[in-house]
Amino acid sequence: MVLGLAGWGGVLAYLCTGDRLSAVLHPSFRPLVPVAAGVLFLMILGLLLFPERQACGCCCHDHGHDHGDDHHDDQEHHHGGALGLWRLIVLVLPVWGMFLMRPEGYGLETMLRRGIMDDPSAMDGTYRVPNPPQDPAAMQQENLGGDVVDFLDQIPKTPDGAWPMAVTDLLYAMDDEALRAKLETGRVEVVGQRVAADRNNPRGNRLMLVRMMMVCCAADARPVGILVEIPQGLPPGKEMGWLRVNGKVAFPLEGGKHVAMVIADSVEPMEPPKEQYVY
Amino acid sequence: MSLFAFYPRDFALSFLSILAEGLPFVLLGTLLSGVIDAWLPPKVMERWLPRNRNAAVAVSGLLGLVFPMCECGIVPVIRRLLGKGLPLSCAVTYMLSAPILNPLVIISTLAAFRGQDPWTVTLLRLVLGYLVAVAVGWVVLKVPVEAALKSGILKEGGHEHGHGGGWRDKCRQALRTASRDFLDVAFYLALGAAVASLFNTGVDQSRIEPLASHVFTAVPAMMILSGLLSLCSSSDAFVAASFFTFPVTAKLAFLVFGPMVDLKLLFLYSSVFRKRFVALMVLGIFVVVALLCIRLGGFYA
């Protein structure tokens, strides 16, 4: 039992090291992992300091659990038998997983299999401020229109005068006429991962800029993306590489609906941000 | 793109994320189960519920609003409550309804469906979840306990420790019960998370889009997807809302079926219930949810 708890405590503790937690969990769930690891180690301490009491002479069981005949068919009372061994062997899975895990996030194939969302009606309706410091600041929207548009003027712009925006900000703006109009008057800077645009790309000079949007954990993360049109043609670079795009925003009507697009003035490769997800 | 493919590194990422998110709640559930085992007197549950068994099942369906618990944590709690005299039918009803009739899930569903008639969707999710859980509980009333539960489950909480049982002994008992339950449930969670991650990262989810066109295909397709993805009930609403080509009743089926039955839960349920009972329960829930949602599709049409 102590060994099993130590194994799971070790797995949780190891997940807390490096960038592993930020690769797998929403920020609001992250504190629970080291707490859980701490509780497991406290439980181990308790088991060692207060071992199972010896069976008393008057009956065949002790206060910890019953060793009487009627409990031998209870497979939940494992004392290191075959079932107990399996509970240790299963720890191989998370340990193996931790060596294999890709801290930089999902690969292209998995992203495509989940389907890139480029329509705000398919997203969580709550407009929230992304909390990672490296990500561009966004706006908090209580109602449509005026408040958000005014707030845009208060966001500190980049040195070259662009509003720092997240991919999700531009997608949400698709549904807000006033916000669209305001954004189209200025320039934006957006970061994301490069993915080929296999639709809405008549001249072949567009790519998708994608971020993984997480609600609780990496298992539910789904890709959200906007189009980037590069008038000079696509720059060299590989899929899933991180890009910083600076340009004008447009929301043209294509296929009967508005699409979110940045007409790029500059597209620069960049290092992956500390927080690879948007929330 | 093939229907299924295996990407080990992405599998590992999804697998570890499910564990990292689920294990703290499993630990919470097992700590609670330890407390229940050590301090809750046997048979007290029967005194708290209505004497009429049908009414007791109906009340059990609402317990999640008062004692919320996610689907990972509820299994060890149920296990101990069964040992303390909670009727099997009430336990099953609480187990199925708690992940849906849960304040956090209500809030997340409202948020996820903003702009898509959120109050209607949320209310329907709650009502359908409650009705299905209670219906299953009423059916389980007819099932012999030994046909449903693994041997020894009822004995776990029933024995009295009559040799003093002071505060220290109770703490020791709670600690040992919690430790055992944690190792048990973590084992099944790991297996379930592994299988769920295989599908979560390997299935081409766009393949189900053509099934959205008709409610008879859309509803079962979304139910199967929710079972394969094994998302927690506080985040599944966001995923369901993203399938905007699917009718709302198919998304409802996703939201009601998934918290009750998924790959991860199948393994967790196996720690308490016999495999045959689990299989029949899953089949029953699938049929009932599908029929209700398809029928509801007719009203929407």
Short mmCIF file of N, CA, C and O in Angstrom, two decimals, chain A residues 33-157:
data_model
loop_
_atom_site.label_atom_id
_atom_site.label_comp_id
_atom_site.label_asym_id
_atom_site.label_seq_id
_atom_site.Cartn_x
_atom_site.Cartn_y
_atom_site.Cartn_z
N VAL A 33 -2.71 19.62 -8.09
CA VAL A 33 -1.78 18.50 -8.29
C VAL A 33 -0.72 18.43 -7.20
O VAL A 33 -0.54 17.37 -6.58
N PRO A 34 0.01 19.53 -6.92
CA PRO A 34 0.97 19.43 -5.82
C PRO A 34 0.29 19.20 -4.47
O PRO A 34 0.85 18.53 -3.61
N VAL A 35 -0.92 19.73 -4.31
CA VAL A 35 -1.65 19.48 -3.06
C VAL A 35 -1.95 17.99 -2.93
O VAL A 35 -1.75 17.39 -1.87
N ALA A 36 -2.42 17.39 -4.02
CA ALA A 36 -2.73 15.95 -3.99
C ALA A 36 -1.47 15.14 -3.71
O ALA A 36 -1.50 14.18 -2.94
N ALA A 37 -0.36 15.53 -4.33
CA ALA A 37 0.90 14.83 -4.08
C ALA A 37 1.28 14.95 -2.61
O ALA A 37 1.69 13.97 -1.97
N GLY A 38 1.12 16.14 -2.05
CA GLY A 38 1.44 16.36 -0.64
C GLY A 38 0.56 15.51 0.27
O GLY A 38 1.02 14.92 1.24
N VAL A 39 -0.73 15.44 -0.06
CA VAL A 39 -1.65 14.64 0.76
C VAL A 39 -1.27 13.16 0.70
O VAL A 39 -1.30 12.46 1.72
N LEU A 40 -0.88 12.69 -0.48
CA LEU A 40 -0.48 11.28 -0.60
C LEU A 40 0.75 11.00 0.27
O LEU A 40 0.82 9.95 0.92
N PHE A 41 1.71 11.91 0.25
CA PHE A 41 2.90 11.68 1.07
C PHE A 41 2.57 11.75 2.56
O PHE A 41 3.15 11.02 3.38
N LEU A 42 1.61 12.60 2.91
CA LEU A 42 1.16 12.64 4.31
C LEU A 42 0.48 11.33 4.70
O LEU A 42 0.64 10.83 5.82
N MET A 43 -0.28 10.78 3.76
CA MET A 43 -0.94 9.50 4.02
C MET A 43 0.10 8.39 4.24
O MET A 43 -0.05 7.53 5.11
N ILE A 44 1.17 8.44 3.45
CA ILE A 44 2.25 7.46 3.62
C ILE A 44 2.85 7.60 5.01
O ILE A 44 3.08 6.61 5.72
N LEU A 45 3.07 8.83 5.40
CA LEU A 45 3.62 9.09 6.73
C LEU A 45 2.70 8.53 7.81
O LEU A 45 3.14 7.88 8.77
N GLY A 46 1.41 8.77 7.63
CA GLY A 46 0.45 8.26 8.60
C GLY A 46 0.44 6.74 8.66
O GLY A 46 0.39 6.15 9.74
N LEU A 47 0.54 6.09 7.51
CA LEU A 47 0.55 4.63 7.49
C LEU A 47 1.79 4.07 8.17
O LEU A 47 1.76 3.02 8.82
N LEU A 48 2.91 4.78 8.01
CA LEU A 48 4.16 4.30 8.61
C LEU A 48 4.19 4.58 10.11
O LEU A 48 4.67 3.75 10.89
N LEU A 49 3.65 5.75 10.50
CA LEU A 49 3.69 6.10 11.92
C LEU A 49 2.63 5.36 12.73
O LEU A 49 2.82 5.10 13.92
N PHE A 50 1.52 5.05 12.09
CA PHE A 50 0.43 4.37 12.79
C PHE A 50 0.09 3.09 12.07
O PHE A 50 -0.92 2.99 11.37
N PRO A 51 0.97 2.08 12.20
CA PRO A 51 0.75 0.85 11.44
C PRO A 51 -0.49 0.13 11.91
O PRO A 51 -1.05 0.43 12.97
N GLU A 52 -0.88 -0.85 11.14
CA GLU A 52 -2.01 -1.70 11.47
C GLU A 52 -1.79 -2.32 12.83
O GLU A 52 -0.72 -2.82 13.11
N ARG A 53 -2.82 -2.24 13.66
CA ARG A 53 -2.68 -2.83 14.99
C ARG A 53 -2.68 -4.34 14.89
O ARG A 53 -3.30 -4.92 14.00
N GLN A 54 -1.95 -4.98 15.81
CA GLN A 54 -1.88 -6.44 15.84
C GLN A 54 -3.24 -7.00 16.18
O GLN A 54 -4.01 -6.40 16.92
N ALA A 55 -3.53 -8.18 15.65
CA ALA A 55 -4.80 -8.85 15.97
C ALA A 55 -4.85 -9.15 17.44
O ALA A 55 -3.87 -9.59 18.04
N CYS A 56 -5.98 -8.88 18.03
CA CYS A 56 -6.11 -9.15 19.46
C CYS A 56 -6.47 -10.61 19.66
O CYS A 56 -6.90 -11.29 18.73
N GLY A 57 -6.29 -11.07 20.86
CA GLY A 57 -6.41 -12.50 21.11
C GLY A 57 -7.84 -13.02 21.06
O GLY A 57 -8.08 -14.21 20.93
N CYS A 58 -8.79 -12.13 21.20
CA CYS A 58 -10.15 -12.62 21.40
C CYS A 58 -10.89 -12.86 20.10
O CYS A 58 -11.98 -13.40 20.09
N CYS A 59 -10.37 -12.44 19.00
CA CYS A 59 -11.07 -12.69 17.76
C CYS A 59 -10.05 -12.68 16.63
O CYS A 59 -8.88 -12.45 16.84
N CYS A 60 -10.57 -12.98 15.45
CA CYS A 60 -9.62 -13.18 14.35
C CYS A 60 -9.38 -11.95 13.52
O CYS A 60 -8.77 -12.01 12.47
N HIS A 61 -9.89 -10.79 13.91
CA HIS A 61 -9.65 -9.62 13.06
C HIS A 61 -9.14 -8.48 13.90
O HIS A 61 -9.28 -8.45 15.11
N ASP A 62 -8.52 -7.51 13.22
CA ASP A 62 -8.04 -6.33 13.93
C ASP A 62 -8.85 -5.11 13.50
O ASP A 62 -9.81 -5.23 12.75
N HIS A 63 -8.46 -3.97 13.95
CA HIS A 63 -9.27 -2.79 13.68
C HIS A 63 -9.02 -2.21 12.30
O HIS A 63 -9.79 -1.44 11.81
N GLY A 64 -7.87 -2.60 11.69
CA GLY A 64 -7.58 -2.06 10.36
C GLY A 64 -8.48 -2.68 9.32
O GLY A 64 -9.25 -2.04 8.66
N HIS A 65 -8.40 -3.99 9.20
CA HIS A 65 -9.36 -4.70 8.36
C HIS A 65 -9.45 -6.13 8.81
O HIS A 65 -8.64 -6.60 9.58
N ASP A 66 -10.40 -6.75 8.26
CA ASP A 66 -10.79 -8.05 8.77
C ASP A 66 -10.05 -9.15 8.04
O ASP A 66 -10.03 -9.21 6.82
N HIS A 67 -9.40 -10.03 8.79
CA HIS A 67 -8.72 -11.17 8.17
C HIS A 67 -9.50 -12.44 8.33
O HIS A 67 -8.99 -13.52 8.09
N GLY A 68 -10.76 -12.28 8.72
CA GLY A 68 -11.57 -13.48 8.92
C GLY A 68 -11.86 -14.19 7.62
O GLY A 68 -11.70 -13.64 6.54
N ASP A 69 -12.37 -15.43 7.72
CA ASP A 69 -12.62 -16.24 6.53
C ASP A 69 -13.58 -15.58 5.57
O ASP A 69 -13.44 -15.69 4.36
N ASP A 70 -14.57 -14.89 6.15
CA ASP A 70 -15.57 -14.33 5.25
C ASP A 70 -15.05 -13.14 4.46
O ASP A 70 -15.76 -12.58 3.65
N HIS A 71 -13.80 -12.75 4.67
CA HIS A 71 -13.25 -11.66 3.87
C HIS A 71 -12.22 -12.14 2.87
O HIS A 71 -11.72 -11.37 2.09
N HIS A 72 -11.90 -13.40 2.88
CA HIS A 72 -10.88 -13.86 1.94
C HIS A 72 -11.37 -13.86 0.51
O HIS A 72 -10.58 -13.80 -0.41
N ASP A 73 -12.71 -13.88 0.34
CA ASP A 73 -13.19 -13.81 -1.03
C ASP A 73 -13.42 -12.36 -1.46
O ASP A 73 -13.89 -12.09 -2.53
N ASP A 74 -13.07 -11.43 -0.60
CA ASP A 74 -13.24 -10.01 -0.90
C ASP A 74 -11.99 -9.53 -1.64
O ASP A 74 -10.96 -9.28 -1.03
N GLN A 75 -12.09 -9.43 -2.94
CA GLN A 75 -10.89 -9.07 -3.69
C GLN A 75 -10.49 -7.62 -3.52
O GLN A 75 -9.47 -7.18 -4.00
N GLU A 76 -11.30 -6.84 -2.86
CA GLU A 76 -10.93 -5.45 -2.60
C GLU A 76 -9.97 -5.35 -1.43
O GLU A 76 -9.34 -4.34 -1.22
N HIS A 77 -9.85 -6.37 -0.61
CA HIS A 77 -8.90 -6.34 0.48
C HIS A 77 -7.61 -6.99 -0.03
O HIS A 77 -7.40 -8.17 0.11
N HIS A 78 -6.80 -6.19 -0.66
CA HIS A 78 -5.61 -6.75 -1.26
C HIS A 78 -4.46 -6.59 -0.29
O HIS A 78 -4.25 -5.54 0.30
N HIS A 79 -3.70 -7.63 -0.11
CA HIS A 79 -2.55 -7.58 0.77
C HIS A 79 -1.30 -7.89 -0.01
O HIS A 79 -0.48 -8.69 0.41
N GLY A 80 -1.11 -7.31 -1.22
CA GLY A 80 0.07 -7.57 -2.02
C GLY A 80 -0.06 -8.84 -2.81
O GLY A 80 0.92 -9.35 -3.30
N GLY A 81 -1.30 -9.32 -2.99
CA GLY A 81 -1.50 -10.49 -3.84
C GLY A 81 -1.44 -10.09 -5.30
O GLY A 81 -0.94 -9.03 -5.65
N ALA A 82 -1.98 -10.97 -6.20
CA ALA A 82 -1.89 -10.72 -7.63
C ALA A 82 -2.51 -9.37 -8.01
O ALA A 82 -1.97 -8.63 -8.81
N LEU A 83 -3.68 -9.08 -7.40
CA LEU A 83 -4.36 -7.83 -7.73
C LEU A 83 -3.54 -6.64 -7.26
O LEU A 83 -3.46 -5.61 -7.94
N GLY A 84 -2.91 -6.79 -6.08
CA GLY A 84 -2.06 -5.71 -5.58
C GLY A 84 -0.89 -5.47 -6.50
O GLY A 84 -0.49 -4.32 -6.72
N LEU A 85 -0.37 -6.54 -7.09
CA LEU A 85 0.76 -6.40 -8.01
C LEU A 85 0.34 -5.60 -9.24
O LEU A 85 1.07 -4.74 -9.72
N TRP A 86 -0.87 -5.87 -9.75
CA TRP A 86 -1.36 -5.14 -10.91
C TRP A 86 -1.47 -3.64 -10.61
O TRP A 86 -1.24 -2.80 -11.47
N ARG A 87 -1.83 -3.32 -9.37
CA ARG A 87 -1.97 -1.91 -9.02
C ARG A 87 -0.62 -1.20 -9.01
O ARG A 87 -0.56 0.02 -9.13
N LEU A 88 0.45 -1.95 -8.85
CA LEU A 88 1.78 -1.35 -8.98
C LEU A 88 2.22 -1.33 -10.44
O LEU A 88 2.80 -0.35 -10.91
N ILE A 89 1.90 -2.39 -11.16
CA ILE A 89 2.31 -2.47 -12.57
C ILE A 89 1.67 -1.36 -13.39
O ILE A 89 2.29 -0.81 -14.30
N VAL A 90 0.42 -1.02 -13.05
CA VAL A 90 -0.26 0.01 -13.85
C VAL A 90 0.46 1.35 -13.76
O VAL A 90 0.29 2.21 -14.63
N LEU A 91 1.29 1.52 -12.72
CA LEU A 91 2.07 2.76 -12.60
C LEU A 91 3.07 2.91 -13.73
O LEU A 91 3.57 4.01 -13.98
N VAL A 92 3.38 1.81 -14.39
CA VAL A 92 4.29 1.88 -15.54
C VAL A 92 3.72 2.81 -16.61
O VAL A 92 4.47 3.54 -17.27
N LEU A 93 2.41 2.80 -16.75
CA LEU A 93 1.77 3.61 -17.80
C LEU A 93 2.08 5.11 -17.65
O LEU A 93 2.57 5.73 -18.59
N PRO A 94 1.78 5.71 -16.48
CA PRO A 94 2.09 7.15 -16.38
C PRO A 94 3.58 7.45 -16.40
O PRO A 94 3.97 8.50 -16.92
N VAL A 95 4.39 6.55 -15.87
CA VAL A 95 5.84 6.79 -15.90
C VAL A 95 6.33 6.79 -17.36
O VAL A 95 7.08 7.67 -17.78
N TRP A 96 5.87 5.81 -18.12
CA TRP A 96 6.21 5.75 -19.55
C TRP A 96 5.67 6.98 -20.27
O TRP A 96 6.35 7.57 -21.10
N GLY A 97 4.47 7.37 -19.89
CA GLY A 97 3.85 8.54 -20.51
C GLY A 97 4.65 9.81 -20.28
O GLY A 97 4.76 10.67 -21.17
N MET A 98 5.22 9.93 -19.08
CA MET A 98 5.96 11.15 -18.77
C MET A 98 7.22 11.27 -19.60
O MET A 98 7.66 12.38 -19.93
N PHE A 99 7.82 10.14 -19.95
CA PHE A 99 9.01 10.19 -20.81
C PHE A 99 8.63 10.48 -22.26
O PHE A 99 9.39 11.09 -23.00
N LEU A 100 7.43 10.05 -22.61
CA LEU A 100 7.01 10.18 -24.01
C LEU A 100 6.33 11.51 -24.30
O LEU A 100 6.27 11.96 -25.42
N MET A 101 5.80 12.12 -23.25
CA MET A 101 4.93 13.27 -23.41
C MET A 101 5.61 14.39 -24.20
O MET A 101 6.79 14.64 -24.03
N ARG A 102 4.80 15.05 -25.00
CA ARG A 102 5.30 16.17 -25.77
C ARG A 102 4.89 17.46 -25.03
O ARG A 102 3.75 17.90 -25.15
N PRO A 103 5.80 18.10 -24.27
CA PRO A 103 5.40 19.27 -23.48
C PRO A 103 4.94 20.44 -24.36
O PRO A 103 4.20 21.31 -23.90
N GLU A 104 5.39 20.46 -25.61
CA GLU A 104 5.02 21.58 -26.48
C GLU A 104 3.62 21.43 -27.06
O GLU A 104 3.18 22.27 -27.83
N GLY A 105 2.92 20.38 -26.71
CA GLY A 105 1.52 20.26 -27.13
C GLY A 105 1.32 19.20 -28.20
O GLY A 105 2.22 18.46 -28.56
N TYR A 106 0.11 19.14 -28.70
CA TYR A 106 -0.25 18.13 -29.67
C TYR A 106 0.43 18.37 -31.02
O TYR A 106 0.74 19.49 -31.39
N GLY A 107 0.58 17.28 -31.73
CA GLY A 107 1.12 17.37 -33.08
C GLY A 107 0.04 17.74 -34.08
O GLY A 107 -1.16 17.80 -33.76
N LEU A 108 0.45 17.95 -35.31
CA LEU A 108 -0.47 18.41 -36.35
C LEU A 108 -1.59 17.40 -36.60
O LEU A 108 -2.76 17.76 -36.76
N GLU A 109 -1.22 16.12 -36.65
CA GLU A 109 -2.22 15.11 -37.00
C GLU A 109 -3.35 15.09 -35.99
O GLU A 109 -4.54 15.02 -36.36
N THR A 110 -3.01 15.13 -34.70
CA THR A 110 -4.05 15.12 -33.67
C THR A 110 -4.88 16.40 -33.75
O THR A 110 -6.11 16.38 -33.58
N MET A 111 -4.22 17.51 -34.01
CA MET A 111 -4.94 18.78 -34.13
C MET A 111 -5.96 18.69 -35.27
O MET A 111 -7.13 19.08 -35.13
N LEU A 112 -5.55 18.15 -36.40
CA LEU A 112 -6.46 18.05 -37.54
C LEU A 112 -7.59 17.07 -37.26
O LEU A 112 -8.73 17.26 -37.71
N ARG A 113 -7.28 16.02 -36.53
CA ARG A 113 -8.31 15.04 -36.21
C ARG A 113 -9.38 15.62 -35.30
O ARG A 113 -10.52 15.17 -35.30
N ARG A 114 -9.01 16.61 -34.51
CA ARG A 114 -10.00 17.24 -33.64
C ARG A 114 -10.81 18.29 -34.38
O ARG A 114 -11.85 18.72 -33.90
N GLY A 115 -10.29 18.73 -35.52
CA GLY A 115 -11.02 19.73 -36.30
C GLY A 115 -10.77 21.14 -35.81
O GLY A 115 -11.02 21.44 -34.65
N ILE A 116 -10.26 21.99 -36.71
CA ILE A 116 -9.95 23.37 -36.33
C ILE A 116 -11.23 24.19 -36.34
O ILE A 116 -11.93 24.27 -37.35
N MET A 117 -11.54 24.82 -35.22
CA MET A 117 -12.74 25.67 -35.12
C MET A 117 -12.40 27.06 -35.61
O MET A 117 -11.47 27.70 -35.10
N ASP A 118 -13.17 27.53 -36.58
CA ASP A 118 -12.97 28.90 -37.06
C ASP A 118 -14.26 29.68 -37.05
O ASP A 118 -14.42 30.66 -37.77
N ASP A 119 -15.20 29.23 -36.22
CA ASP A 119 -16.52 29.85 -36.16
C ASP A 119 -16.84 30.11 -34.70
O ASP A 119 -16.81 29.18 -33.90
N PRO A 120 -17.11 31.34 -34.30
CA PRO A 120 -17.34 31.62 -32.88
C PRO A 120 -18.57 30.93 -32.33
O PRO A 120 -18.64 30.68 -31.13
N SER A 121 -19.53 30.59 -33.20
CA SER A 121 -20.73 29.92 -32.68
C SER A 121 -20.40 28.51 -32.20
O SER A 121 -21.17 27.90 -31.48
N ALA A 122 -19.24 28.01 -32.56
CA ALA A 122 -18.84 26.67 -32.13
C ALA A 122 -18.02 26.69 -30.86
O ALA A 122 -17.56 25.66 -30.40
N MET A 123 -17.82 27.90 -30.33
CA MET A 123 -16.94 28.02 -29.17
C MET A 123 -17.73 28.32 -27.93
O MET A 123 -18.89 28.68 -27.97
N ASP A 124 -17.08 28.18 -26.80
CA ASP A 124 -17.63 28.58 -25.53
C ASP A 124 -18.07 30.03 -25.61
O ASP A 124 -17.31 30.88 -26.03
N GLY A 125 -19.31 30.34 -25.23
CA GLY A 125 -19.84 31.69 -25.37
C GLY A 125 -19.29 32.67 -24.37
O GLY A 125 -19.56 33.85 -24.45
N THR A 126 -18.50 32.22 -23.40
CA THR A 126 -17.96 33.15 -22.41
C THR A 126 -16.70 33.78 -22.95
O THR A 126 -15.76 33.09 -23.29
N TYR A 127 -16.68 35.07 -23.03
CA TYR A 127 -15.53 35.80 -23.52
C TYR A 127 -14.69 36.13 -22.30
O TYR A 127 -15.10 36.84 -21.42
N ARG A 128 -13.49 35.61 -22.24
CA ARG A 128 -12.71 35.79 -21.03
C ARG A 128 -11.31 36.31 -21.37
O ARG A 128 -10.83 36.15 -22.47
N VAL A 129 -10.68 36.89 -20.38
CA VAL A 129 -9.34 37.44 -20.60
C VAL A 129 -8.33 36.32 -20.48
O VAL A 129 -8.30 35.62 -19.47
N PRO A 130 -7.51 36.10 -21.50
CA PRO A 130 -6.48 35.07 -21.35
C PRO A 130 -5.50 35.49 -20.28
O PRO A 130 -5.12 36.66 -20.22
N ASN A 131 -5.10 34.60 -19.39
CA ASN A 131 -4.24 35.00 -18.30
C ASN A 131 -2.74 34.86 -18.54
O ASN A 131 -1.97 35.44 -17.81
N PRO A 132 -2.28 34.10 -19.55
CA PRO A 132 -0.83 33.95 -19.67
C PRO A 132 -0.16 35.27 -20.00
O PRO A 132 -0.63 36.00 -20.87
N PRO A 133 0.94 35.63 -19.33
CA PRO A 133 1.54 36.94 -19.54
C PRO A 133 2.08 37.15 -20.95
O PRO A 133 2.07 38.24 -21.46
N GLN A 134 2.56 36.05 -21.60
CA GLN A 134 3.13 36.23 -22.93
C GLN A 134 2.08 36.43 -23.99
O GLN A 134 2.38 36.87 -25.07
N ASP A 135 0.87 36.04 -23.71
CA ASP A 135 -0.16 36.18 -24.71
C ASP A 135 -0.63 37.63 -24.78
O ASP A 135 -0.61 38.34 -23.79
N PRO A 136 -1.07 38.02 -25.94
CA PRO A 136 -1.60 39.39 -26.03
C PRO A 136 -2.77 39.59 -25.10
O PRO A 136 -3.55 38.69 -24.84
N ALA A 137 -2.93 40.81 -24.60
CA ALA A 137 -4.06 41.11 -23.71
C ALA A 137 -5.33 41.06 -24.53
O ALA A 137 -5.34 41.32 -25.72
N ALA A 138 -6.43 40.72 -23.90
CA ALA A 138 -7.71 40.70 -24.60
C ALA A 138 -8.71 41.47 -23.77
O ALA A 138 -8.40 41.98 -22.71
N MET A 139 -9.92 41.50 -24.25
CA MET A 139 -10.92 42.29 -23.56
C MET A 139 -11.90 41.39 -22.88
O MET A 139 -12.11 40.26 -23.29
N GLN A 140 -12.51 41.85 -21.83
CA GLN A 140 -13.56 41.12 -21.16
C GLN A 140 -14.87 41.73 -21.61
O GLN A 140 -15.08 42.93 -21.49
N GLN A 141 -15.79 40.88 -22.10
CA GLN A 141 -17.00 41.40 -22.71
C GLN A 141 -18.19 41.11 -21.83
O GLN A 141 -18.53 39.97 -21.59
N GLU A 142 -18.80 42.12 -21.27
CA GLU A 142 -19.99 41.94 -20.46
C GLU A 142 -21.24 41.97 -21.32
O GLU A 142 -22.19 41.27 -21.11
N ASN A 143 -21.26 42.85 -22.30
CA ASN A 143 -22.36 42.90 -23.25
C ASN A 143 -21.80 43.31 -24.59
O ASN A 143 -20.62 43.61 -24.72
N LEU A 144 -22.63 43.32 -25.59
CA LEU A 144 -22.13 43.63 -26.92
C LEU A 144 -21.82 45.11 -27.07
O LEU A 144 -22.43 45.95 -26.45
N GLY A 145 -20.87 45.40 -27.94
CA GLY A 145 -20.71 46.78 -28.40
C GLY A 145 -19.85 47.68 -27.55
O GLY A 145 -18.73 47.32 -27.22
N GLY A 146 -20.40 48.80 -27.18
CA GLY A 146 -19.70 49.98 -26.68
C GLY A 146 -18.58 49.75 -25.70
O GLY A 146 -17.47 50.22 -25.90
N ASP A 147 -18.80 49.02 -24.61
CA ASP A 147 -17.78 48.84 -23.58
C ASP A 147 -16.51 48.25 -24.16
O ASP A 147 -15.41 48.73 -23.88
N VAL A 148 -16.65 47.21 -24.97
CA VAL A 148 -15.49 46.53 -25.51
C VAL A 148 -14.74 47.44 -26.47
O VAL A 148 -13.51 47.52 -26.46
N VAL A 149 -15.47 48.15 -27.31
CA VAL A 149 -14.85 49.02 -28.31
C VAL A 149 -14.05 50.11 -27.62
O VAL A 149 -12.92 50.42 -28.01
N ASP A 150 -14.61 50.68 -26.53
CA ASP A 150 -13.88 51.73 -25.80
C ASP A 150 -12.65 51.15 -25.15
O ASP A 150 -11.59 51.80 -25.09
N PHE A 151 -12.78 49.92 -24.67
CA PHE A 151 -11.67 49.29 -23.95
C PHE A 151 -10.48 49.07 -24.88
O PHE A 151 -9.32 49.10 -24.45
N LEU A 152 -10.75 48.85 -26.16
CA LEU A 152 -9.67 48.64 -27.14
C LEU A 152 -8.66 49.79 -27.10
O LEU A 152 -7.46 49.58 -27.24
N ASP A 153 -9.17 51.01 -26.92
CA ASP A 153 -8.28 52.17 -26.93
C ASP A 153 -7.37 52.18 -25.71
O ASP A 153 -6.37 52.90 -25.70
N GLN A 154 -7.74 51.43 -24.66
CA GLN A 154 -6.92 51.45 -23.44
C GLN A 154 -5.87 50.35 -23.43
O GLN A 154 -5.00 50.33 -22.56
N ILE A 155 -5.95 49.44 -24.37
CA ILE A 155 -4.96 48.35 -24.39
C ILE A 155 -3.62 48.90 -24.87
O ILE A 155 -3.57 49.57 -25.91
N PRO A 156 -2.55 48.63 -24.12
CA PRO A 156 -1.24 49.10 -24.60
C PRO A 156 -0.89 48.43 -25.92
O PRO A 156 -0.97 47.22 -26.05
N LYS A 157 -0.51 49.26 -26.88
CA LYS A 157 -0.19 48.71 -28.19
C LYS A 157 1.28 48.28 -28.22
O LYS A 157 2.09 48.65 -27.37
#
